[in-house]
mmCIF file of C-alpha atoms in Angstrom:
data_model
loop_
_atom_site.group_PDB
_atom_site.id
_atom_site.type_symbol
_atom_site.label_atom_id
_atom_site.label_comp_id
_atom_site.label_asym_id
_atom_site.label_seq_id
_atom_site.Cartn_x
_atom_site.Cartn_y
_atom_site.Cartn_z
ATOM 1 C CA MET A 1 8.842 99.269 54.057
ATOM 2 C CA THR A 2 12.442 99.237 55.241
ATOM 3 C CA ILE A 3 13.370 101.171 58.358
ATOM 4 C CA ASP A 4 16.961 102.188 59.010
ATOM 5 C CA LYS A 5 16.618 101.440 62.703
ATOM 6 C CA ALA A 6 20.200 102.373 63.581
ATOM 7 C CA LYS A 7 19.838 105.814 61.973
ATOM 8 C CA LEU A 8 16.430 106.356 63.570
ATOM 9 C CA LYS A 9 17.799 105.354 66.966
ATOM 10 C CA ALA A 10 20.752 107.752 66.601
ATOM 11 C CA LEU A 11 18.407 110.607 65.635
ATOM 12 C CA ALA A 12 16.078 109.866 68.547
ATOM 13 C CA GLU A 13 18.970 109.715 71.026
ATOM 14 C CA ALA A 14 20.421 113.002 69.721
ATOM 15 C CA ALA A 15 17.103 114.892 69.689
ATOM 16 C CA THR A 16 15.866 117.065 72.532
ATOM 17 C CA PRO A 17 13.545 114.937 74.656
ATOM 18 C CA GLY A 18 9.847 115.650 74.258
ATOM 19 C CA ARG A 19 7.939 117.575 71.627
ATOM 20 C CA HIS A 20 6.919 121.118 72.374
ATOM 21 C CA TYR A 21 5.605 123.222 69.597
ATOM 22 C CA ASP A 22 5.282 126.933 70.035
ATOM 23 C CA ARG A 23 3.270 128.796 67.470
ATOM 24 C CA LEU A 24 4.963 132.073 66.686
ATOM 25 C CA GLU A 25 2.597 134.934 66.154
ATOM 26 C CA SER A 26 5.123 136.908 64.176
ATOM 27 C CA ALA A 27 8.707 136.505 63.122
ATOM 28 C CA GLY A 28 11.106 138.519 61.047
ATOM 29 C CA GLY A 29 13.323 137.298 58.259
ATOM 30 C CA GLY A 30 12.532 135.171 55.258
ATOM 31 C CA ILE A 31 12.445 131.643 56.727
ATOM 32 C CA LYS A 32 9.891 129.519 54.930
ATOM 33 C CA TYR A 33 9.246 125.818 55.509
ATOM 34 C CA GLU A 34 6.636 123.419 54.228
ATOM 35 C CA CYS A 35 6.011 119.780 55.141
ATOM 36 C CA THR A 36 3.763 117.628 53.006
ATOM 37 C CA GLY A 37 2.214 114.214 53.503
ATOM 38 C CA ASP A 38 2.735 111.163 51.294
ATOM 39 C CA ASP A 39 -0.236 112.225 49.204
ATOM 40 C CA GLY A 40 1.275 115.670 48.628
ATOM 41 C CA SER A 41 -1.089 117.521 50.948
ATOM 42 C CA LEU A 42 0.368 120.347 53.025
ATOM 43 C CA VAL A 43 0.870 119.364 56.677
ATOM 44 C CA LEU A 44 3.105 122.043 58.183
ATOM 45 C CA LYS A 45 3.866 125.512 56.854
ATOM 46 C CA VAL A 46 6.211 128.145 58.222
ATOM 47 C CA ASP A 47 6.598 131.434 56.377
ATOM 48 C CA HIS A 48 7.930 134.017 58.805
ATOM 49 C CA LYS A 49 8.061 136.774 56.207
ATOM 50 C CA ASN A 50 4.327 136.517 55.521
ATOM 51 C CA ASN A 51 3.370 135.504 59.080
ATOM 52 C CA GLU A 52 2.230 132.019 58.023
ATOM 53 C CA PHE A 53 3.092 129.102 60.248
ATOM 54 C CA GLY A 54 1.646 125.936 61.820
ATOM 55 C CA PHE A 55 -0.149 122.766 60.812
ATOM 56 C CA VAL A 56 -2.621 123.345 58.032
ATOM 57 C CA GLY A 57 -5.292 121.446 56.135
ATOM 58 C CA ASP A 58 -8.326 119.433 57.154
ATOM 59 C CA ARG A 59 -6.221 117.184 59.388
ATOM 60 C CA GLY A 60 -4.046 119.927 60.871
ATOM 61 C CA GLU A 61 -4.970 119.198 64.490
ATOM 62 C CA ALA A 62 -4.403 115.439 64.060
ATOM 63 C CA ASP A 63 -1.073 116.074 62.312
ATOM 64 C CA GLU A 64 0.039 118.334 65.156
ATOM 65 C CA ALA A 65 -0.976 115.760 67.790
ATOM 66 C CA PHE A 66 0.933 113.053 65.921
ATOM 67 C CA PHE A 67 4.012 115.271 65.637
ATOM 68 C CA LEU A 68 3.921 116.004 69.366
ATOM 69 C CA ALA A 69 3.514 112.286 70.185
ATOM 70 C CA CYS A 70 6.586 111.259 68.170
ATOM 71 C CA GLY A 71 9.159 112.181 70.771
ATOM 72 C CA PRO A 72 12.532 110.481 71.102
ATOM 73 C CA ALA A 73 11.350 108.349 74.038
ATOM 74 C CA THR A 74 8.483 107.001 71.932
ATOM 75 C CA ILE A 75 10.777 106.186 69.015
ATOM 76 C CA LEU A 76 13.284 104.469 71.328
ATOM 77 C CA ALA A 77 10.491 102.424 72.924
ATOM 78 C CA LEU A 78 9.242 101.334 69.490
ATOM 79 C CA LEU A 79 12.761 100.353 68.414
ATOM 80 C CA ALA A 80 13.222 98.349 71.634
ATOM 81 C CA GLU A 81 9.926 96.565 70.977
ATOM 82 C CA ILE A 82 10.999 95.738 67.407
ATOM 83 C CA GLU A 83 14.289 94.346 68.729
ATOM 84 C CA ARG A 84 12.458 92.259 71.357
ATOM 85 C CA LEU A 85 10.081 90.844 68.738
ATOM 86 C CA GLU A 86 12.975 90.041 66.384
ATOM 87 C CA LYS A 87 14.530 87.955 69.180
ATOM 88 C CA PHE A 88 11.200 86.158 69.552
ATOM 89 C CA GLU A 89 11.183 85.525 65.814
ATOM 90 C CA ASP A 90 14.648 83.948 66.031
ATOM 91 C CA TRP A 91 13.472 81.833 68.962
ATOM 92 C CA PHE A 92 10.428 80.645 67.015
ATOM 93 C CA VAL A 93 12.590 79.756 64.005
ATOM 94 C CA ARG A 94 14.847 77.640 66.242
ATOM 95 C CA LEU A 95 11.782 76.104 67.898
ATOM 96 C CA ASP A 96 10.363 75.212 64.481
ATOM 97 C CA GLN A 97 13.666 73.608 63.481
ATOM 98 C CA ALA A 98 13.676 71.549 66.698
ATOM 99 C CA GLU A 99 10.056 70.524 66.057
ATOM 100 C CA GLN A 100 10.918 69.411 62.530
ATOM 101 C CA SER A 101 13.870 67.400 63.846
ATOM 102 C CA LEU A 102 11.682 65.750 66.487
ATOM 103 C CA SER A 103 8.998 65.099 63.906
ATOM 104 C CA ALA A 104 11.509 63.369 61.628
ATOM 105 C CA SER A 105 12.768 61.313 64.567
ATOM 106 C CA PHE A 106 9.222 60.322 65.538
ATOM 107 C CA LYS A 107 8.428 59.404 61.942
ATOM 108 C CA ALA A 108 11.522 57.185 61.774
ATOM 109 C CA GLU A 109 10.552 55.509 65.047
ATOM 110 C CA ARG A 110 6.976 55.098 63.801
ATOM 111 C CA ASP A 111 8.215 53.501 60.577
ATOM 112 C CA GLN A 112 10.456 51.142 62.577
ATOM 113 C CA LEU A 113 7.520 50.163 64.794
ATOM 114 C CA LYS A 114 5.353 49.589 61.718
ATOM 115 C CA ALA A 115 8.023 47.282 60.272
ATOM 116 C CA GLU A 116 8.297 45.384 63.563
ATOM 117 C CA ASN A 117 4.501 45.137 63.753
ATOM 118 C CA GLU A 118 4.364 43.769 60.212
ATOM 119 C CA ALA A 119 7.014 41.156 61.093
ATOM 120 C CA LEU A 120 4.968 40.117 64.135
ATOM 121 C CA ARG A 121 1.828 39.970 62.007
ATOM 122 C CA THR A 122 3.621 37.698 59.521
ATOM 123 C CA ASP A 123 4.805 35.434 62.354
ATOM 124 C CA ALA A 124 1.263 35.277 63.732
ATOM 125 C CA GLU A 125 -0.079 34.333 60.296
ATOM 126 C CA ARG A 126 2.523 31.545 60.062
ATOM 127 C CA TYR A 127 1.504 30.263 63.470
ATOM 128 C CA ARG A 128 -2.202 30.365 62.591
ATOM 129 C CA TRP A 129 -1.432 28.464 59.410
ATOM 130 C CA LEU A 130 0.516 25.888 61.424
ATOM 131 C CA ARG A 131 -2.279 25.367 63.960
ATOM 132 C CA ASN A 132 -4.868 25.116 61.200
ATOM 133 C CA PRO A 133 -6.506 21.660 61.316
ATOM 134 C CA ALA A 134 -4.666 20.401 58.263
ATOM 135 C CA GLY A 135 -3.696 17.029 59.645
ATOM 136 C CA THR A 136 -0.567 16.130 61.496
ATOM 137 C CA ILE A 137 2.604 18.044 62.056
ATOM 138 C CA VAL A 138 6.073 16.828 62.895
ATOM 139 C CA VAL A 139 8.021 18.661 65.566
ATOM 140 C CA ARG A 140 11.530 17.392 66.307
ATOM 141 C CA ASN A 141 10.810 14.066 64.645
ATOM 142 C CA VAL A 142 7.661 13.524 66.743
ATOM 143 C CA GLN A 143 4.363 13.326 64.888
ATOM 144 C CA CYS A 144 1.636 15.329 66.598
ATOM 145 C CA HIS A 145 -2.090 15.637 66.013
ATOM 146 C CA LEU A 146 -2.711 19.079 67.472
ATOM 147 C CA PHE A 147 -5.370 21.477 66.372
ATOM 148 C CA GLY A 148 -6.630 24.900 67.443
ATOM 149 C CA SER A 149 -6.685 25.700 71.138
ATOM 150 C CA ARG A 150 -5.095 22.364 72.039
ATOM 151 C CA MET A 151 -1.995 23.335 70.074
ATOM 152 C CA ASP A 152 -2.046 26.795 71.697
ATOM 153 C CA GLU A 153 -1.952 25.139 75.128
ATOM 154 C CA GLN A 154 0.970 22.938 74.140
ATOM 155 C CA VAL A 155 2.917 25.821 72.589
ATOM 156 C CA ASP A 156 2.363 27.920 75.721
ATOM 157 C CA ALA A 157 3.434 25.007 77.930
ATOM 158 C CA ALA A 158 6.545 24.409 75.834
ATOM 159 C CA ARG A 159 7.475 28.093 75.977
ATOM 160 C CA THR A 160 7.020 28.124 79.753
ATOM 161 C CA ALA A 161 9.015 24.908 80.159
ATOM 162 C CA SER A 162 11.866 26.213 78.022
ATOM 163 C CA ALA A 163 12.269 29.095 80.444
ATOM 164 C CA LYS A 164 12.582 26.668 83.398
ATOM 165 C CA PRO A 165 15.511 24.399 84.212
ATOM 166 C CA ALA A 166 15.418 20.812 82.926
ATOM 167 C CA VAL A 167 12.539 18.765 84.381
ATOM 168 C CA GLU A 168 11.508 15.133 84.408
ATOM 169 C CA CYS A 169 8.283 14.342 82.587
ATOM 170 C CA ASP A 170 6.306 11.182 83.523
ATOM 171 C CA ALA A 171 4.579 11.041 80.153
ATOM 172 C CA CYS A 172 7.786 11.479 78.158
ATOM 173 C CA PRO A 173 8.861 8.507 76.010
ATOM 174 C CA ARG A 174 12.456 9.420 76.711
ATOM 175 C CA SER A 175 14.054 7.660 79.641
ATOM 176 C CA SER A 176 15.454 10.769 81.313
ATOM 177 C CA GLY A 177 16.596 14.304 80.688
ATOM 178 C CA CYS A 178 13.267 15.552 79.326
ATOM 179 C CA VAL A 179 13.098 19.303 78.949
ATOM 180 C CA GLY A 180 9.429 19.371 78.004
ATOM 181 C CA SER A 181 10.115 19.844 74.317
ATOM 182 C CA CYS A 182 8.613 16.628 72.959
ATOM 183 C CA MET A 183 5.065 18.028 73.078
ATOM 184 C CA LYS A 184 3.719 14.590 74.062
ATOM 185 C CA VAL A 185 0.000 14.834 74.480
ATOM 186 C CA ALA A 186 -1.636 12.662 77.086
ATOM 187 C CA PRO A 187 -4.659 10.764 75.775
#
């Protein structure tokens, strides 16, 4: 159903405020008026010539009460409520658009984090393969026999040492200038 709200508002603003219905007991002239419902049933009949007037039918009292309740103030209040709800609808549409934008942003960030996680997983698998007891490894031209947790300790020590300034190492085969990168393992 489409409502011409502007026309309805203009009619309500131009109408006499309130609804007061006076039943005329008699009237002269030939004025005749009938109002029917959507189903064709007679709702209101005015026939001054034959002294017929008022709301008629099984629902006459309810029709009259409804007619009296539909004053201009009521119509204007309903139109104001429709306008208020339409503003809410616009707000919800904008809110939904913002949510979709945020959702897309979060999905992109999630996908980036998944890719970074996969790269870290691959690096961890490489490291586990390297520390696997498969024999000896050569790091910077030094042959090492490191396995499992012993290699973990040496890797952790080397990472810590690389963050520190150059140090001297008593166990280092180099004469001086050791930076803890030879991974020499004491017997």
